Amino acid sequence: MVSDLCFIYLFLNFWFLDLLGTVEEILPNLPEGITVWGMNDSVPQGVTSLKEKLSTASDKPVPRSYHVASSLKAPHLYIFTSGTTGLPKAAVITQLQALKGSAGLWAFGCTANDVIYITLPLYHSSGALLGIGGCVELGATCVLKKKFSASQFWNDCRKYNVTVFQYIGELCRYLCKQPKREGEKDHRVRLAVGNGVRSDVWREFLDRFGNIKMCELYGATEGNICFMNHTGKIGSVGRTNFFYKLLFVFDLIKYDFQKDEPTRNEQGWCIHVKKGEPGLLISRVNEKNPFFGYAGSKKHTEKKLLYDVFKKGDVYFNTGDLMVQDQNNFLYFWDRIGDTFRWKGENVATTEVADIIGMLDFIQETNVYGVTVPDYEGKAGMASIILKPNKSLDLEKFYEQVLTFLPAYACPRFLRIQEKMETTGTFKLQKFQLAEEGFSPLKISDPLYFMDNLKKSYVPLTKELYNQILLGEVKL
Ligand SMILES: *[C@@H]1O[C@H](CO)[C@@H](O)[C@H](O)[C@H]1NC(C)=O
Ligand SMILES: *[C@@H]1O[C@H](CO)[C@@H](O)[C@H](O)[C@H]1NC(C)=O
Ligand SMILES: *[C@@H]1O[C@H](CO)[C@@H](O)[C@H](O)[C@H]1NC(C)=O
Ligand SMILES: CC(=O)N[C@H]1CO[C@H](CO)[C@@H](O)[C@@H]1O
């Protein structure tokens, strides 16, 4: 198995050729002992041709001595976690994690007869460990797409007889936003495995593309915790039971959005949330459930850990995700902590606001975040949107939509129209940069609007209006 996983690098080499120029620049400066391999007939000096080596390699099974891992805790590879906030960090993936990851598709009922379509980047754990590792483990067929394309997705599925695909974040939503076509249920896809699909999108997806079993999987690249949907319940990432409790010791704890840290009681301990209340998901770190941290910097590793949570000396991994557990122990994703902001003493879940705005027929893309307004506590909501091609912005309709479906505190005070949005490698929207840019029409060239409750609409945010807001003459 361990030797099989080496094939991951083979696949990755197809991608590597695109980046050869970048690697070439630093080749002379690489420390001794690092070998760069290229999957091509001709490779530049300093790079070893894997194709050439393969052509002379034996086709006999690999001797056992080569595929015995010396230690399950030894690093298997490093994976850069996406930089939604701050800089990317290299998470250490051990042999054990790679082995566990490769069992994911099997656990969801995939077999050697499945054809698995992977459009996710292979530099993340989902595509590389669960996807490629999973295919190798099963001996299943893998259809690799260099870059996800919403318009070609179903054609590819038909062409290659795809039975299973992997999704992440916004992929299903992009597919739902495609213009409707004839015969959309005409395919062999029976299962989709991934994470982060919102419940409204999940429903729409099933309605439109047929009876595909959607298996939500929750797990951070560097995390020591993982949930799987064991029920196919819409919106839920999984259900806890005795078995899970035994395997993964996790808790949901109260979070203080003002201070941006877990709430502690008078004794200094963290507090469990009640069922139905959002809480920060943390998981116990110990011998059985270790956390391997990030390469290089101890600081990054420390930041992900919480100490003395419920008693002196205990250690927990902070997932950074807020979850809600219902009365029947189903877990639902609520928001990322960095994404939730506080306004008028209330916590605004940006995913909820984005879902409501996304229902409007002229909206292509929505990104919700909080901006700082002088003399106001918390953050005022801003919705940055992209319009659908050939659709025009209806400000009154927008106003009506948010006011009807959202509590007053969650209605975005500002609206920004963008031509295109920067996303991280996993399609996550870059909020950090936008939040930094604030709401000043002097600095931002995109059209900006302001929620006007008297006019019952959004109005252009002029320089005059901006100044009135800063002076407190116009209240938010
Ligand atoms: C790959 O090999 C081909 C054929 O030998 C060559 O023309 C091409 O330049 C090579 N590509 C790179 C990126 O080195
Ligand atoms: C897909 O299945 C059909 C019918 O079973 C078969 O004729 C075709 O060759 C398959 N396509 C691929 C790419 O395997
Ligand atoms: C938008 O409108 C133009 C001109 O009316 C048309 O050529 C184009 O195909 C339209 N695009 C879409 C995506 O509907
Ligand atoms: C992995 C797993 O347990 N998947 C389950 C997801 O939900 C369906 C529908 O209830 C179950 O049949 C699967 O077993």
Coordinates of C-alpha atoms and ligand atoms in Angstrom, one line a residue:
M1 CA 0.0 0.0 0.0
V2 CA 2.7 2.4 0.9
S3 CA 4.4 1.8 -2.4
D4 CA 1.1 2.3 -4.2
L5 CA 0.8 5.7 -2.7
C6 CA 4.1 6.7 -4.4
F7 CA 2.1 6.7 -7.6
I8 CA 0.5 9.9 -6.3
Y9 CA 3.7 11.6 -7.2
L10 CA 3.4 10.2 -10.7
F11 CA 0.1 11.8 -11.2
L12 CA 1.3 15.0 -9.7
N13 CA 4.1 15.1 -12.2
F14 CA 1.6 15.9 -15.0
W15 CA 0.9 19.0 -13.2
F16 CA 4.5 19.6 -12.4
L17 CA 5.4 20.3 -16.0
D18 CA 3.3 23.4 -15.9
L19 CA 5.3 24.7 -13.0
L20 CA 8.7 23.6 -14.4
G21 CA 9.7 27.2 -15.1
T22 CA 9.2 28.1 -11.5
V23 CA 11.2 25.2 -10.3
E24 CA 14.0 25.7 -12.8
E25 CA 14.7 29.1 -11.3
I26 CA 15.4 27.7 -7.8
L27 CA 17.0 24.4 -8.9
P28 CA 20.6 25.6 -8.3
N29 CA 19.6 26.8 -4.8
L30 CA 17.9 23.6 -3.6
P31 CA 19.6 21.9 -0.6
E32 CA 21.5 18.7 -1.3
G33 CA 19.4 15.6 -1.0
I34 CA 16.3 17.0 -2.8
T35 CA 15.6 15.4 -6.2
V36 CA 13.2 16.9 -8.6
W37 CA 11.5 14.4 -11.0
G38 CA 9.7 15.3 -14.2
M39 CA 7.2 13.1 -16.1
N40 CA 8.5 13.9 -19.6
D41 CA 10.8 12.5 -22.3
S42 CA 13.0 15.4 -22.1
V43 CA 13.6 17.3 -18.9
P44 CA 16.0 20.1 -18.2
Q45 CA 19.4 19.6 -16.6
G46 CA 19.1 19.0 -12.8
V47 CA 15.7 17.2 -13.2
T48 CA 15.4 13.4 -13.3
S49 CA 13.2 12.0 -16.0
L50 CA 10.7 9.6 -14.4
K51 CA 9.5 8.5 -17.8
E52 CA 13.0 7.3 -18.7
K53 CA 13.4 5.4 -15.5
L54 CA 10.0 3.8 -15.9
S55 CA 10.8 2.6 -19.4
T56 CA 13.7 0.5 -18.0
A57 CA 11.9 -0.5 -14.7
S58 CA 10.8 -4.1 -14.1
D59 CA 7.1 -4.8 -14.4
K60 CA 7.3 -7.4 -11.6
P61 CA 5.6 -6.7 -8.3
V62 CA 7.5 -4.3 -6.1
P63 CA 9.6 -6.3 -3.5
R64 CA 8.0 -6.3 -0.1
S65 CA 11.0 -4.7 1.5
Y66 CA 10.3 -1.5 -0.4
H67 CA 6.8 -1.1 0.7
V68 CA 7.1 -1.6 4.4
A69 CA 6.8 1.8 6.2
S70 CA 9.4 2.2 8.9
S71 CA 7.0 4.2 10.9
L72 CA 3.3 5.1 10.5
K73 CA 4.1 8.4 12.1
A74 CA 6.8 9.2 9.6
P75 CA 5.9 12.1 7.2
H76 CA 4.3 10.9 4.0
L77 CA 4.0 14.3 2.4
Y78 CA 3.4 18.0 3.3
I79 CA 0.2 19.7 2.3
F80 CA -0.2 23.4 2.2
T81 CA -3.5 24.4 3.8
S82 CA -5.3 27.1 1.8
G83 CA -4.8 30.6 2.8
T84 CA -8.3 32.0 3.4
T85 CA -6.8 33.9 6.3
G86 CA -3.1 34.6 6.7
L87 CA -0.4 32.7 4.8
P88 CA -0.5 29.0 3.8
K89 CA 1.1 26.6 6.2
A90 CA 2.6 23.2 5.4
A91 CA 0.7 20.5 7.4
V92 CA 2.6 17.2 8.0
I93 CA 0.7 14.3 6.6
T94 CA 1.9 11.0 8.1
Q95 CA 1.8 7.6 6.6
L96 CA -1.0 6.7 8.9
Q97 CA -3.1 9.7 7.8
A98 CA -2.5 8.8 4.1
L99 CA -3.6 5.2 4.8
K100 CA -6.7 6.4 6.6
G101 CA -7.5 8.9 3.8
S102 CA -7.2 6.2 1.2
A103 CA -9.9 4.1 3.0
G104 CA -12.5 6.9 2.6
L105 CA -14.0 5.9 -0.7
W106 CA -14.1 2.3 0.4
A107 CA -16.0 3.4 3.6
F108 CA -18.6 5.1 1.4
G109 CA -19.2 1.8 -0.5
C110 CA -17.0 2.4 -3.6
T111 CA -15.6 -0.7 -5.4
A112 CA -13.0 -1.5 -8.0
N113 CA -15.8 -1.2 -10.6
D114 CA -16.3 2.5 -9.9
V115 CA -15.1 5.3 -12.2
I116 CA -14.1 8.2 -10.0
Y117 CA -14.0 11.7 -11.4
I118 CA -11.6 14.1 -9.7
T119 CA -11.6 17.7 -10.6
L120 CA -10.2 19.0 -7.3
P121 CA -6.6 20.3 -7.0
L122 CA -4.3 17.4 -6.1
Y123 CA -2.3 19.6 -3.7
H124 CA -5.0 19.3 -1.1
S125 CA -5.8 16.3 1.1
S126 CA -9.2 15.7 -0.5
G127 CA -8.0 15.2 -4.0
A128 CA -4.7 13.6 -3.2
L129 CA -5.4 11.3 -0.2
L130 CA -9.1 10.6 -0.5
G131 CA -9.3 10.7 -4.3
I132 CA -6.1 9.4 -5.8
G133 CA -5.2 7.3 -2.7
G134 CA -8.7 6.0 -2.6
C135 CA -8.6 4.9 -6.2
V136 CA -5.3 3.2 -5.8
E137 CA -6.5 1.4 -2.7
L138 CA -9.7 0.1 -4.5
G139 CA -8.1 -0.5 -7.9
A140 CA -10.8 1.7 -9.3
T141 CA -10.6 3.8 -12.5
C142 CA -9.7 7.4 -11.9
V143 CA -10.7 10.2 -14.3
L144 CA -8.5 13.2 -13.7
K145 CA -9.4 16.7 -14.9
K146 CA -6.8 19.4 -14.7
K147 CA -9.3 22.1 -13.9
F148 CA -12.9 21.9 -12.8
S149 CA -15.3 23.1 -15.6
A150 CA -19.0 23.5 -14.8
S151 CA -20.0 23.5 -18.4
Q152 CA -18.1 20.3 -19.3
F153 CA -18.8 18.4 -16.1
W154 CA -21.8 16.3 -17.1
N155 CA -20.4 15.7 -20.6
D156 CA -17.3 14.3 -19.0
C157 CA -19.4 12.1 -16.7
R158 CA -21.2 10.6 -19.7
K159 CA -18.1 10.2 -21.8
Y160 CA -16.2 8.3 -19.2
N161 CA -19.1 6.5 -17.5
V162 CA -18.4 8.2 -14.2
T163 CA -20.1 6.7 -11.2
V164 CA -18.6 8.7 -8.4
F165 CA -17.3 12.3 -8.1
Q166 CA -15.6 14.3 -5.5
Y167 CA -16.7 17.8 -4.6
I168 CA -15.6 20.5 -2.3
G169 CA -17.0 23.9 -1.3
E170 CA -18.7 25.6 -4.2
L171 CA -18.5 22.9 -6.9
C172 CA -22.1 21.8 -6.6
R173 CA -23.3 25.3 -6.5
Y174 CA -21.5 26.1 -9.8
L175 CA -23.1 23.1 -11.4
C176 CA -26.6 24.3 -10.2
K177 CA -25.9 27.8 -11.6
Q178 CA -25.3 26.4 -15.1
P179 CA -28.2 27.0 -17.6
K180 CA -30.7 24.1 -17.7
R181 CA -30.3 21.5 -20.5
E182 CA -32.2 18.5 -21.8
G183 CA -31.4 15.1 -20.2
E184 CA -29.6 16.3 -17.2
K185 CA -30.4 13.2 -15.3
D186 CA -28.9 11.1 -18.1
H187 CA -25.7 9.8 -16.5
R188 CA -24.4 7.0 -14.3
V189 CA -23.3 9.0 -11.3
R190 CA -24.6 7.4 -8.2
L191 CA -22.5 8.9 -5.5
A192 CA -20.7 12.2 -4.6
V193 CA -18.3 12.5 -1.8
G194 CA -17.1 15.8 -0.4
N195 CA -17.8 18.6 2.0
G196 CA -19.2 22.0 2.4
V197 CA -22.3 21.9 0.3
R198 CA -25.1 24.1 1.7
S199 CA -28.4 22.5 2.3
D200 CA -30.4 24.6 -0.3
V201 CA -27.9 23.7 -3.0
W202 CA -27.9 20.1 -1.9
R203 CA -31.7 20.0 -2.4
E204 CA -31.6 21.8 -5.8
F205 CA -28.8 19.5 -6.9
L206 CA -30.7 16.3 -6.2
D207 CA -33.9 17.7 -7.9
R208 CA -32.1 18.6 -11.0
F209 CA -29.5 16.0 -11.5
G210 CA -31.3 13.0 -10.1
N211 CA -30.9 10.5 -7.4
I212 CA -27.2 10.9 -6.5
K213 CA -26.2 9.9 -3.0
M214 CA -24.4 12.8 -1.5
C215 CA -21.9 11.9 1.2
E216 CA -20.7 14.8 3.2
L217 CA -17.4 14.3 4.8
Y218 CA -15.9 16.7 7.3
G219 CA -12.2 16.8 8.1
A220 CA -9.5 19.4 8.2
T221 CA -6.3 18.6 6.2
E222 CA -4.3 18.8 9.4
G223 CA -7.0 17.8 11.7
N224 CA -7.3 14.7 13.8
I225 CA -11.1 14.4 13.3
C226 CA -13.4 13.3 10.6
F227 CA -17.2 12.8 10.3
M228 CA -19.0 11.0 7.6
N229 CA -22.6 11.1 6.6
H230 CA -24.1 7.9 7.7
T231 CA -27.6 8.8 6.7
G232 CA -27.6 11.0 3.7
K233 CA -29.6 13.6 5.7
I234 CA -29.6 16.8 3.8
G235 CA -27.4 19.5 5.3
S236 CA -25.9 17.3 8.0
V237 CA -22.2 16.4 7.9
G238 CA -22.8 13.4 10.0
R239 CA -24.2 12.0 13.2
T240 CA -22.4 11.1 16.3
N241 CA -22.9 7.9 18.1
F242 CA -21.2 5.8 20.7
F243 CA -18.7 4.5 18.1
Y244 CA -17.6 7.9 17.0
K245 CA -17.4 9.2 20.5
L246 CA -15.0 6.3 21.2
L247 CA -12.8 7.1 18.1
F248 CA -12.8 10.8 18.2
V249 CA -13.2 12.8 21.4
F250 CA -14.8 16.0 20.2
D251 CA -16.8 18.8 21.8
L252 CA -18.7 21.9 20.8
I253 CA -17.8 24.8 23.0
K254 CA -19.0 28.4 23.4
Y255 CA -17.2 31.0 21.4
D256 CA -16.8 34.7 22.1
F257 CA -17.0 36.5 18.8
Q258 CA -16.0 39.8 20.3
K259 CA -12.7 38.6 21.6
D260 CA -12.4 36.0 18.9
E261 CA -11.6 33.2 21.3
P262 CA -13.4 30.4 23.2
T263 CA -15.5 31.7 26.1
R264 CA -14.1 30.6 29.5
N265 CA -16.0 30.5 32.8
E266 CA -14.8 32.0 36.2
Q267 CA -12.7 28.9 36.8
G268 CA -11.1 29.4 33.4
W269 CA -12.6 26.3 31.8
C270 CA -14.4 26.2 28.4
I271 CA -18.1 25.8 28.3
H272 CA -20.2 23.2 26.4
V273 CA -22.9 24.6 24.2
K274 CA -26.5 23.3 24.4
K275 CA -28.0 21.3 21.6
G276 CA -29.1 23.6 18.8
E277 CA -26.6 26.3 19.7
P278 CA -23.6 26.9 17.5
G279 CA -20.2 26.0 19.1
L280 CA -16.6 25.7 18.1
L281 CA -15.7 22.2 17.2
I282 CA -12.6 21.0 19.0
S283 CA -11.1 17.5 19.2
R284 CA -9.0 15.9 21.9
V285 CA -5.4 15.4 21.2
N286 CA -3.7 12.4 22.8
E287 CA -1.8 9.2 22.1
K288 CA -4.6 7.6 20.2
N289 CA -5.6 10.7 18.4
P290 CA -2.4 12.6 17.7
F291 CA -2.0 16.0 16.0
F292 CA 1.1 16.2 13.9
G293 CA 1.1 20.0 13.3
Y294 CA 2.8 22.0 10.6
A295 CA 6.3 21.7 9.3
G296 CA 8.9 24.3 10.3
S297 CA 7.1 26.6 12.6
K298 CA 6.2 25.6 16.1
K299 CA 4.2 28.8 16.3
H300 CA 1.6 27.7 13.7
T301 CA 1.2 24.4 15.4
E302 CA 0.7 26.0 18.8
K303 CA -1.9 28.4 17.4
K304 CA -4.1 25.4 16.4
L305 CA -4.1 23.9 19.9
L306 CA -6.1 24.8 22.9
Y307 CA -4.8 24.0 26.4
D308 CA -6.5 23.4 29.8
V309 CA -9.9 23.2 28.1
F310 CA -11.9 21.2 30.6
K311 CA -9.2 20.3 33.1
K312 CA -5.5 21.1 33.7
G313 CA -3.2 19.6 31.1
D314 CA -5.7 18.6 28.5
V315 CA -5.1 19.5 24.8
Y316 CA -7.6 20.0 22.0
F317 CA -7.3 20.7 18.3
N318 CA -9.2 23.8 17.3
T319 CA -10.9 23.1 13.9
G320 CA -11.9 26.8 13.5
D321 CA -15.4 25.6 12.5
L322 CA -18.6 26.3 14.2
M323 CA -21.1 23.5 14.2
V324 CA -24.6 22.9 15.6
Q325 CA -25.7 19.5 16.9
D326 CA -29.5 18.9 16.9
Q327 CA -31.6 16.9 19.3
N328 CA -30.9 13.7 17.3
N329 CA -27.1 14.3 17.3
F330 CA -26.9 15.3 13.7
L331 CA -24.1 17.7 13.2
Y332 CA -24.5 20.7 10.9
F333 CA -21.8 23.1 9.7
W334 CA -22.6 26.7 10.8
D335 CA -19.6 28.9 9.8
R336 CA -15.9 29.3 10.0
I337 CA -14.9 31.4 13.0
G338 CA -12.9 33.9 10.9
D339 CA -16.0 34.4 8.8
T340 CA -18.6 35.1 11.5
F341 CA -18.7 38.7 12.6
R342 CA -20.6 40.5 15.3
W343 CA -23.0 43.4 14.7
K344 CA -25.4 45.1 17.1
G345 CA -24.6 42.4 19.7
E346 CA -25.6 39.6 17.3
N347 CA -23.5 37.0 15.5
V348 CA -23.9 37.2 11.8
A349 CA -23.3 33.9 10.0
T350 CA -22.0 34.9 6.6
T351 CA -22.9 31.7 4.9
E352 CA -26.6 32.2 5.8
V353 CA -26.6 35.7 4.4
A354 CA -24.9 34.6 1.2
D355 CA -27.5 31.8 0.8
I356 CA -30.3 34.2 1.0
I357 CA -28.7 36.6 -1.5
G358 CA -27.8 33.8 -3.8
M359 CA -31.5 33.0 -4.3
L360 CA -32.0 36.1 -6.4
D361 CA -32.0 35.3 -10.1
F362 CA -29.6 38.0 -11.1
I363 CA -26.8 37.0 -8.7
Q364 CA -23.9 34.9 -9.9
E365 CA -21.7 34.9 -6.8
T366 CA -21.9 36.3 -3.3
N367 CA -19.3 36.9 -0.7
V368 CA -20.3 38.3 2.7
Y369 CA -18.0 39.8 5.3
G370 CA -17.8 42.5 7.9
V371 CA -16.1 45.9 7.5
T372 CA -15.0 48.2 10.3
V373 CA -16.9 51.5 10.6
P374 CA -15.4 54.1 12.9
D375 CA -17.2 54.5 16.2
Y376 CA -19.2 51.3 15.8
E377 CA -18.8 48.1 17.8
G378 CA -18.3 45.0 15.7
K379 CA -18.5 44.9 12.0
A380 CA -21.0 46.2 9.5
G381 CA -22.1 43.6 6.9
M382 CA -20.9 44.0 3.3
A383 CA -22.1 41.8 0.5
S384 CA -19.9 41.7 -2.5
I385 CA -21.6 40.3 -5.5
I386 CA -21.1 39.4 -9.2
L387 CA -24.1 39.7 -11.5
K388 CA -25.1 37.0 -13.9
P389 CA -24.1 37.8 -17.5
N390 CA -26.8 39.9 -19.2
K391 CA -28.7 40.4 -15.9
S392 CA -29.1 43.8 -14.3
L393 CA -29.0 44.7 -10.7
D394 CA -32.4 45.3 -9.1
L395 CA -31.6 47.2 -5.9
E396 CA -35.2 47.3 -4.6
K397 CA -35.5 43.5 -5.1
F398 CA -32.3 43.0 -3.3
Y399 CA -33.5 45.1 -0.4
E400 CA -36.8 43.3 -0.2
Q401 CA -35.0 39.9 -0.3
V402 CA -32.6 40.5 2.6
L403 CA -35.3 42.3 4.7
T404 CA -37.8 39.5 4.2
F405 CA -35.5 36.6 4.9
L406 CA -32.8 37.8 7.3
P407 CA -33.0 39.3 10.8
A408 CA -32.4 43.0 10.7
Y409 CA -29.0 42.8 12.2
A410 CA -27.8 40.4 9.5
C411 CA -28.9 42.5 6.5
P412 CA -25.8 43.8 4.8
R413 CA -25.3 47.6 5.2
F414 CA -23.2 47.8 2.2
L415 CA -23.2 46.3 -1.3
R416 CA -20.2 46.0 -3.7
I417 CA -20.4 45.0 -7.3
Q418 CA -17.4 43.1 -8.6
E419 CA -16.5 41.9 -12.0
K420 CA -14.7 38.9 -10.8
M421 CA -13.7 37.3 -7.4
E422 CA -10.4 36.0 -6.2
T423 CA -10.7 32.5 -4.8
T424 CA -8.2 30.3 -3.1
G425 CA -7.3 26.9 -4.7
T426 CA -10.3 25.2 -3.1
F427 CA -12.8 27.8 -4.5
K428 CA -13.0 29.4 -1.1
L429 CA -13.6 33.1 -1.5
Q430 CA -10.9 35.5 -0.3
K431 CA -12.6 37.6 2.3
F432 CA -9.6 38.8 4.1
Q433 CA -8.4 41.2 1.4
L434 CA -11.9 42.5 0.8
A435 CA -12.6 43.2 4.5
E436 CA -9.3 45.1 4.7
E437 CA -10.4 47.3 1.7
G438 CA -13.5 48.4 3.7
F439 CA -16.3 50.5 2.2
S440 CA -14.7 53.8 1.1
P441 CA -15.7 55.0 -2.4
L442 CA -12.5 57.0 -2.4
K443 CA -10.4 53.8 -2.3
I444 CA -12.7 51.3 -4.1
S445 CA -13.4 51.7 -7.7
D446 CA -16.2 49.1 -7.8
P447 CA -19.7 50.4 -7.6
L448 CA -20.8 50.6 -3.9
Y449 CA -24.3 50.9 -2.4
F450 CA -25.7 51.6 1.0
M451 CA -28.9 50.2 2.6
D452 CA -31.4 53.0 2.9
N453 CA -34.4 52.1 5.1
L454 CA -36.3 55.2 4.3
K455 CA -36.1 54.7 0.5
K456 CA -36.6 50.9 1.1
S457 CA -33.8 50.2 -1.3
Y458 CA -30.0 50.3 -1.7
V459 CA -28.7 53.7 -2.9
P460 CA -25.3 54.6 -4.4
L461 CA -22.7 55.2 -1.7
T462 CA -21.5 58.7 -2.8
K463 CA -18.6 60.5 -1.2
E464 CA -21.1 62.8 0.6
L465 CA -23.0 59.8 2.0
Y466 CA -19.7 58.2 3.0
N467 CA -18.6 61.4 4.9
Q468 CA -22.0 61.6 6.6
I469 CA -21.6 58.0 7.8
L470 CA -18.1 58.8 9.1
L471 CA -19.4 61.9 10.9
G472 CA -22.3 59.9 12.4
E473 CA -24.9 62.0 10.6
V474 CA -26.3 58.9 8.9
K475 CA -26.9 56.0 11.3
L476 CA -26.2 52.4 10.4
Ligands
LIG1 C1 8.7 17.4 -22.9 O1 9.3 16.6 -23.9 C2 9.1 17.0 -25.3 C3 9.6 15.9 -26.2 O2 10.8 15.5 -25.9 C4 9.7 18.4 -25.5 O3 9.5 18.8 -26.8 C5 9.2 19.3 -24.4 O4 9.9 20.6 -24.5 C6 9.3 18.8 -23.0 N1 8.6 19.7 -22.1 C7 9.2 20.3 -21.1 C8 8.4 21.1 -20.2 O5 10.4 20.1 -20.8
LIG2 C1 -19.1 3.4 -21.2 O1 -20.0 2.3 -21.2 C2 -20.5 1.9 -22.5 C3 -21.6 1.0 -22.4 O2 -21.4 0.0 -21.4 C4 -19.3 1.4 -23.3 O3 -19.7 1.0 -24.7 C5 -18.2 2.5 -23.4 O4 -17.1 2.0 -24.1 C6 -17.9 3.0 -22.0 N1 -17.0 4.1 -22.1 C7 -15.7 4.1 -21.5 C8 -14.9 5.4 -21.8 O5 -15.3 3.2 -20.8
LIG3 C1 -25.7 38.3 -23.7 O1 -26.3 39.2 -24.7 C2 -25.6 39.2 -25.9 C3 -26.2 40.3 -26.8 O2 -27.6 40.4 -26.6 C4 -25.5 37.8 -26.5 O3 -24.8 37.8 -27.7 C5 -24.9 36.8 -25.5 O4 -25.0 35.5 -26.0 C6 -25.6 36.9 -24.2 N1 -24.9 36.1 -23.2 C7 -25.5 35.2 -22.4 C8 -24.6 34.5 -21.4 O5 -26.7 35.0 -22.3
LIG4 C1 -20.7 5.9 4.5 C2 -22.1 5.8 4.8 O1 -22.4 5.3 5.8 N1 -23.0 6.3 4.0 C3 -24.4 6.3 4.2 C4 -25.0 7.6 3.7 O2 -26.4 7.6 3.7 C5 -27.0 6.5 3.0 C6 -28.5 6.7 3.1 O3 -29.0 6.6 4.3 C7 -26.6 5.2 3.7 O4 -27.2 4.1 3.0 C8 -25.1 5.1 3.5 O5 -24.6 3.9 4.1

